PDB file of C-alpha atoms in Angstrom:
ATOM      1  CA  ARG A   1     -26.406   9.152 -17.924  1.00  0.00           C
ATOM      2  CA  LEU A   2     -28.290   9.302 -14.613  1.00  0.00           C
ATOM      3  CA  LEU A   3     -25.575   7.232 -12.896  1.00  0.00           C
ATOM      4  CA  LEU A   4     -22.855   9.477 -14.302  1.00  0.00           C
ATOM      5  CA  GLU A   5     -24.644  12.602 -13.104  1.00  0.00           C
ATOM      6  CA  SER A   6     -25.341  11.147  -9.642  1.00  0.00           C
ATOM      7  CA  ALA A   7     -21.789  10.018  -8.826  1.00  0.00           C
ATOM      8  CA  GLY A   8     -19.975  11.974  -6.126  1.00  0.00           C
ATOM      9  CA  GLU A   9     -16.586  11.326  -7.713  1.00  0.00           C
ATOM     10  CA  GLY A  10     -15.407  13.277 -10.691  1.00  0.00           C
ATOM     11  CA  ILE A  11     -15.615  11.227 -13.882  1.00  0.00           C
ATOM     12  CA  TYR A  12     -14.457  12.168 -17.346  1.00  0.00           C
ATOM     13  CA  GLY A  13     -13.515  10.349 -20.502  1.00  0.00           C
ATOM     14  CA  VAL A  14     -10.936  11.255 -23.111  1.00  0.00           C
ATOM     15  CA  GLY A  15     -10.359  10.033 -26.626  1.00  0.00           C
ATOM     16  CA  THR A  16      -6.918   9.000 -27.826  1.00  0.00           C
ATOM     17  CA  ASP A  17      -6.255  12.644 -28.676  1.00  0.00           C
ATOM     18  CA  GLY A  18      -6.671  13.555 -24.965  1.00  0.00           C
ATOM     19  CA  HIS A  19      -9.819  15.628 -25.545  1.00  0.00           C
ATOM     20  CA  CYS A  20     -12.794  15.277 -23.210  1.00  0.00           C
ATOM     21  CA  ILE A  21     -15.623  13.216 -24.690  1.00  0.00           C
ATOM     22  CA  PHE A  22     -17.793  13.220 -21.546  1.00  0.00           C
ATOM     23  CA  CYS A  23     -17.714  14.640 -18.058  1.00  0.00           C
ATOM     24  CA  ASN A  24     -20.011  14.444 -15.051  1.00  0.00           C
ATOM     25  CA  PRO A  25     -21.223  17.434 -12.977  1.00  0.00           C
ATOM     26  CA  SER A  26     -19.033  16.453  -9.995  1.00  0.00           C
ATOM     27  CA  ALA A  27     -15.907  16.657 -12.151  1.00  0.00           C
ATOM     28  CA  ALA A  28     -16.931  20.027 -13.554  1.00  0.00           C
ATOM     29  CA  ARG A  29     -17.708  21.366 -10.055  1.00  0.00           C
ATOM     30  CA  MET A  30     -14.399  20.131  -8.532  1.00  0.00           C
ATOM     31  CA  LEU A  31     -12.488  21.633 -11.446  1.00  0.00           C
ATOM     32  CA  GLY A  32     -14.254  24.992 -11.055  1.00  0.00           C
ATOM     33  CA  TYR A  33     -16.508  24.889 -14.108  1.00  0.00           C
ATOM     34  CA  SER A  34     -20.245  25.582 -14.041  1.00  0.00           C
ATOM     35  CA  SER A  35     -21.183  22.645 -16.268  1.00  0.00           C
ATOM     36  CA  PRO A  36     -19.713  19.579 -17.974  1.00  0.00           C
ATOM     37  CA  ALA A  37     -20.293  21.236 -21.343  1.00  0.00           C
ATOM     38  CA  GLU A  38     -17.458  23.682 -20.572  1.00  0.00           C
ATOM     39  CA  LEU A  39     -14.984  20.784 -20.489  1.00  0.00           C
ATOM     40  CA  GLU A  40     -16.246  18.663 -23.371  1.00  0.00           C
ATOM     41  CA  GLY A  41     -13.955  18.907 -26.389  1.00  0.00           C
ATOM     42  CA  ARG A  42     -11.076  20.418 -24.370  1.00  0.00           C
ATOM     43  CA  ASN A  43      -7.666  18.824 -23.992  1.00  0.00           C
ATOM     44  CA  MET A  44      -7.894  17.610 -20.391  1.00  0.00           C
ATOM     45  CA  HIS A  45      -4.164  17.443 -19.759  1.00  0.00           C
ATOM     46  CA  ALA A  46      -3.679  21.034 -20.880  1.00  0.00           C
ATOM     47  CA  THR A  47      -6.809  22.119 -18.987  1.00  0.00           C
ATOM     48  CA  MET A  48      -6.372  20.513 -15.575  1.00  0.00           C
ATOM     49  CA  HIS A  49      -3.304  18.266 -15.362  1.00  0.00           C
ATOM     50  CA  HIS A  50      -0.626  20.421 -16.945  1.00  0.00           C
ATOM     51  CA  SER A  51       1.668  20.893 -13.928  1.00  0.00           C
ATOM     52  CA  TYR A  52       3.173  18.978 -11.039  1.00  0.00           C
ATOM     53  CA  PRO A  53       2.239  19.953  -7.460  1.00  0.00           C
ATOM     54  CA  ASN A  54       5.281  22.273  -7.341  1.00  0.00           C
ATOM     55  CA  GLY A  55       4.005  24.123 -10.443  1.00  0.00           C
ATOM     56  CA  SER A  56       6.622  22.833 -12.881  1.00  0.00           C
ATOM     57  CA  PRO A  57       5.297  21.626 -16.256  1.00  0.00           C
ATOM     58  CA  TYR A  58       3.987  18.054 -16.431  1.00  0.00           C
ATOM     59  CA  PRO A  59       4.857  16.771 -19.922  1.00  0.00           C
ATOM     60  CA  VAL A  60       1.917  15.099 -21.637  1.00  0.00           C
ATOM     61  CA  ALA A  61       4.181  12.146 -22.546  1.00  0.00           C
ATOM     62  CA  GLU A  62       4.639  11.430 -18.819  1.00  0.00           C
ATOM     63  CA  CYS A  63       0.973  11.896 -17.879  1.00  0.00           C
ATOM     64  CA  ARG A  64      -0.161   8.783 -16.001  1.00  0.00           C
ATOM     65  CA  ALA A  65      -3.857   9.590 -16.496  1.00  0.00           C
ATOM     66  CA  LEU A  66      -3.407   9.168 -20.259  1.00  0.00           C
ATOM     67  CA  GLN A  67      -1.355   5.947 -20.116  1.00  0.00           C
ATOM     68  CA  PRO A  68      -4.331   3.549 -20.314  1.00  0.00           C
ATOM     69  CA  PHE A  69      -5.146   4.454 -23.913  1.00  0.00           C
ATOM     70  CA  ARG A  70      -1.454   4.222 -24.780  1.00  0.00           C
ATOM     71  CA  ASN A  71      -0.632   0.853 -23.208  1.00  0.00           C
ATOM     72  CA  GLY A  72      -4.027  -0.594 -22.234  1.00  0.00           C
ATOM     73  CA  LEU A  73      -3.172  -0.786 -18.512  1.00  0.00           C
ATOM     74  CA  SER A  74      -5.127   0.818 -15.684  1.00  0.00           C
ATOM     75  CA  VAL A  75      -3.441   3.396 -13.458  1.00  0.00           C
ATOM     76  CA  TYR A  76      -3.960   4.471  -9.837  1.00  0.00           C
ATOM     77  CA  THR A  77      -2.271   7.385  -8.088  1.00  0.00           C
ATOM     78  CA  ASP A  78      -2.802   9.622  -5.086  1.00  0.00           C
ATOM     79  CA  ASP A  79       0.238  11.885  -5.289  1.00  0.00           C
ATOM     80  CA  GLU A  80      -0.734  14.349  -8.015  1.00  0.00           C
ATOM     81  CA  VAL A  81      -2.855  17.470  -8.291  1.00  0.00           C
ATOM     82  CA  PHE A  82      -5.516  18.681 -10.692  1.00  0.00           C
ATOM     83  CA  TRP A  83      -5.805  22.371 -11.535  1.00  0.00           C
ATOM     84  CA  ARG A  84      -9.019  24.359 -11.301  1.00  0.00           C
ATOM     85  CA  ALA A  85     -10.263  26.958 -13.766  1.00  0.00           C
ATOM     86  CA  ASP A  86      -9.138  29.727 -11.364  1.00  0.00           C
ATOM     87  CA  GLY A  87      -5.513  28.452 -11.385  1.00  0.00           C
ATOM     88  CA  SER A  88      -5.583  26.852  -7.939  1.00  0.00           C
ATOM     89  CA  SER A  89      -4.795  23.178  -7.479  1.00  0.00           C
ATOM     90  CA  PHE A  90      -6.001  20.393  -5.210  1.00  0.00           C
ATOM     91  CA  PRO A  91      -4.575  16.969  -4.378  1.00  0.00           C
ATOM     92  CA  VAL A  92      -6.366  14.089  -6.056  1.00  0.00           C
ATOM     93  CA  GLU A  93      -6.656  10.376  -5.980  1.00  0.00           C
ATOM     94  CA  TYR A  94      -7.511   9.043  -9.412  1.00  0.00           C
ATOM     95  CA  ARG A  95      -7.920   5.892 -11.384  1.00  0.00           C
ATOM     96  CA  SER A  96      -7.639   5.803 -15.139  1.00  0.00           C
ATOM     97  CA  HIS A  97      -8.879   2.838 -17.161  1.00  0.00           C
ATOM     98  CA  PRO A  98      -8.762   2.123 -20.883  1.00  0.00           C
ATOM     99  CA  ILE A  99     -11.901   2.388 -22.998  1.00  0.00           C
ATOM    100  CA  ARG A 100     -12.056  -0.369 -25.585  1.00  0.00           C
ATOM    101  CA  GLN A 101     -14.312  -0.841 -28.565  1.00  0.00           C
ATOM    102  CA  ASP A 102     -14.024  -4.051 -30.566  1.00  0.00           C
ATOM    103  CA  ASP A 103     -10.661  -4.818 -28.871  1.00  0.00           C
ATOM    104  CA  ARG A 104      -9.341  -1.416 -29.944  1.00  0.00           C
ATOM    105  CA  LEU A 105      -8.204   1.233 -27.456  1.00  0.00           C
ATOM    106  CA  ILE A 106     -10.252   4.351 -28.124  1.00  0.00           C
ATOM    107  CA  GLY A 107      -9.617   6.360 -24.964  1.00  0.00           C
ATOM    108  CA  ALA A 108      -9.601   6.374 -21.188  1.00  0.00           C
ATOM    109  CA  VAL A 109     -12.068   7.007 -18.383  1.00  0.00           C
ATOM    110  CA  VAL A 110     -10.756   8.774 -15.287  1.00  0.00           C
ATOM    111  CA  THR A 111     -12.454   8.795 -11.884  1.00  0.00           C
ATOM    112  CA  PHE A 112     -11.078  11.147  -9.256  1.00  0.00           C
ATOM    113  CA  SER A 113     -11.657  12.489  -5.769  1.00  0.00           C
ATOM    114  CA  ASP A 114     -10.449  15.612  -3.998  1.00  0.00           C
ATOM    115  CA  ILE A 115      -8.272  14.336  -1.128  1.00  0.00           C
ATOM    116  CA  THR A 116      -7.425  17.697   0.442  1.00  0.00           C
ATOM    117  CA  GLU A 117      -8.899  16.694   3.807  1.00  0.00           C
ATOM    118  CA  ARG A 118      -7.149  13.312   3.756  1.00  0.00           C
ATOM    119  CA  LYS A 119      -3.789  14.970   3.048  1.00  0.00           C
ATOM    120  CA  ARG A 120      -4.434  17.547   5.794  1.00  0.00           C
ATOM    121  CA  THR A 121      -5.309  14.747   8.228  1.00  0.00           C
ATOM    122  CA  LEU A 122      -2.190  12.783   7.264  1.00  0.00           C
ATOM    123  CA  VAL A 123      -0.015  15.844   7.907  1.00  0.00           C
ATOM    124  CA  ALA A 124      -1.687  16.372  11.296  1.00  0.00           C
ATOM    125  CA  LEU A 125      -1.301  12.684  12.103  1.00  0.00           C
ATOM    126  CA  GLY A 126       2.371  12.799  11.133  1.00  0.00           C
ATOM    127  CA  LYS A 127       2.894  15.822  13.376  1.00  0.00           C
ATOM    128  CA  ALA A 128       1.056  14.133  16.249  1.00  0.00           C
ATOM    129  CA  HIS A 129       3.181  11.015  15.741  1.00  0.00           C
ATOM    130  CA  ALA A 130       6.378  13.085  15.791  1.00  0.00           C
ATOM    131  CA  ASP A 131       5.195  14.922  18.930  1.00  0.00           C
ATOM    132  CA  LEU A 132       4.369  11.613  20.592  1.00  0.00           C
ATOM    133  CA  LYS A 133       7.772  10.203  19.678  1.00  0.00           C
ATOM    134  CA  LYS A 134       9.444  13.294  21.138  1.00  0.00           C
ATOM    135  CA  GLU A 135       7.328  13.061  24.309  1.00  0.00           C
ATOM    136  CA  ARG A 136       8.180   9.366  24.687  1.00  0.00           C
ATOM    137  CA  SER A 137      11.853  10.187  24.334  1.00  0.00           C
ATOM    138  CA  LEU A 138      11.602  12.917  27.000  1.00  0.00           C
ATOM    139  CA  LEU A 139       9.669  10.565  29.277  1.00  0.00           C
ATOM    140  CA  ALA A 140      12.293   7.839  28.820  1.00  0.00           C
ATOM    141  CA  GLN A 141      15.014  10.353  29.719  1.00  0.00           C
ATOM    142  CA  ARG A 142      13.096  11.445  32.835  1.00  0.00           C
ATOM    143  CA  VAL A 143      12.544   7.809  33.868  1.00  0.00           C
ATOM    144  CA  GLU A 144      16.241   7.078  33.329  1.00  0.00           C
ATOM    145  CA  LYS A 145      17.249  10.136  35.380  1.00  0.00           C
ATOM    146  CA  ARG A 146      14.795   9.296  38.174  1.00  0.00           C
ATOM    147  CA  THR A 147      15.982   5.673  38.214  1.00  0.00           C
ATOM    148  CA  GLU A 148      19.549   6.909  38.556  1.00  0.00           C
ATOM    149  CA  GLU A 149      18.525   9.258  41.407  1.00  0.00           C
ATOM    150  CA  LEU A 150      16.721   6.399  43.174  1.00  0.00           C
ATOM    151  CA  HIS A 151      19.732   4.136  42.730  1.00  0.00           C
ATOM    152  CA  LEU A 152      21.974   6.801  44.330  1.00  0.00           C
ATOM    153  CA  ALA A 153      19.454   7.276  47.168  1.00  0.00           C
ATOM    154  CA  ASN A 154      19.337   3.510  47.750  1.00  0.00           C
ATOM    155  CA  THR A 155      23.134   3.349  47.778  1.00  0.00           C
ATOM    156  CA  GLU A 156      23.257   6.185  50.345  1.00  0.00           C
ATOM    157  CA  LEU A 157      20.579   4.502  52.475  1.00  0.00           C
ATOM    158  CA  ALA A 158      22.496   1.215  52.394  1.00  0.00           C
ATOM    159  CA  HIS A 159      25.688   3.056  53.396  1.00  0.00           C
ATOM    160  CA  THR A 160      23.821   4.881  56.189  1.00  0.00           C
ATOM    161  CA  ALA A 161      22.291   1.590  57.404  1.00  0.00           C
ATOM    162  CA  ARG A 162      25.764  -0.025  57.513  1.00  0.00           C
ATOM    163  CA  ALA A 163      27.170   2.989  59.362  1.00  0.00           C
ATOM    164  CA  LYS A 164      24.272   2.820  61.858  1.00  0.00           C
ATOM    165  CA  ASP A 165      24.818  -0.897  62.379  1.00  0.00           C
ATOM    166  CA  GLU A 166      28.548  -0.347  62.899  1.00  0.00           C
ATOM    167  CA  PHE A 167      27.854   2.523  65.331  1.00  0.00           C
ATOM    168  CA  LEU A 168      25.374   0.434  67.325  1.00  0.00           C
ATOM    169  CA  ALA A 169      27.780  -2.489  67.426  1.00  0.00           C
ATOM    170  CA  ILE A 170      30.603  -0.261  68.668  1.00  0.00           C
ATOM    171  CA  MET A 171      28.366   1.483  71.204  1.00  0.00           C
ATOM    172  CA  SER A 172      26.995  -1.818  72.434  1.00  0.00           C
ATOM    173  CA  HIS A 173      30.528  -3.161  72.856  1.00  0.00           C
ATOM    174  CA  GLU A 174      31.703   0.056  74.569  1.00  0.00           C
ATOM    175  CA  LEU A 175      28.735   0.057  76.938  1.00  0.00           C
ATOM    176  CA  ARG A 176      29.182  -3.628  77.838  1.00  0.00           C
ATOM    177  CA  THR A 177      32.991  -3.447  78.317  1.00  0.00           C
ATOM    178  CA  PRO A 178      33.046  -1.197  81.421  1.00  0.00           C
ATOM    179  CA  LEU A 179      30.263  -3.208  82.969  1.00  0.00           C
TER     180      LEU A 179
END
């Protein structure tokens, strides 16, 4: 019990009916409840996992958090949201594992973390990456343009050098001829 209460991640367990059989204080706090007792006995899907991030209904039959007590396989996801008591949602990363007793599936334990900051950082990183890509593209265009300008300048200099050489050759010949 002390370990459960000390964990920073939210932890709750559900029976095969989907009702909460235990919950730690971190889970209650993240979900906007004052104590774990407020969640115990409640249908967790209907309480905090009832909708997709866009707000559309999340059918209980499709709920990945409840799959372990249906098929005995553990689940991991980081692309869903949990809903707080006040109706707001937050992005979560969660793992759901089957609870077995005498080789019988009797429920699932779910551990979750609020990943709001991680998602915010990923969005900022994506924007920075896009800005960097755009800046690199602009820099490449400027380098290409400057290279073209330098090539034209070099061509003009070469032409001017040839013209100078021709002029000097002609002038040298003209000056030597009368002499």
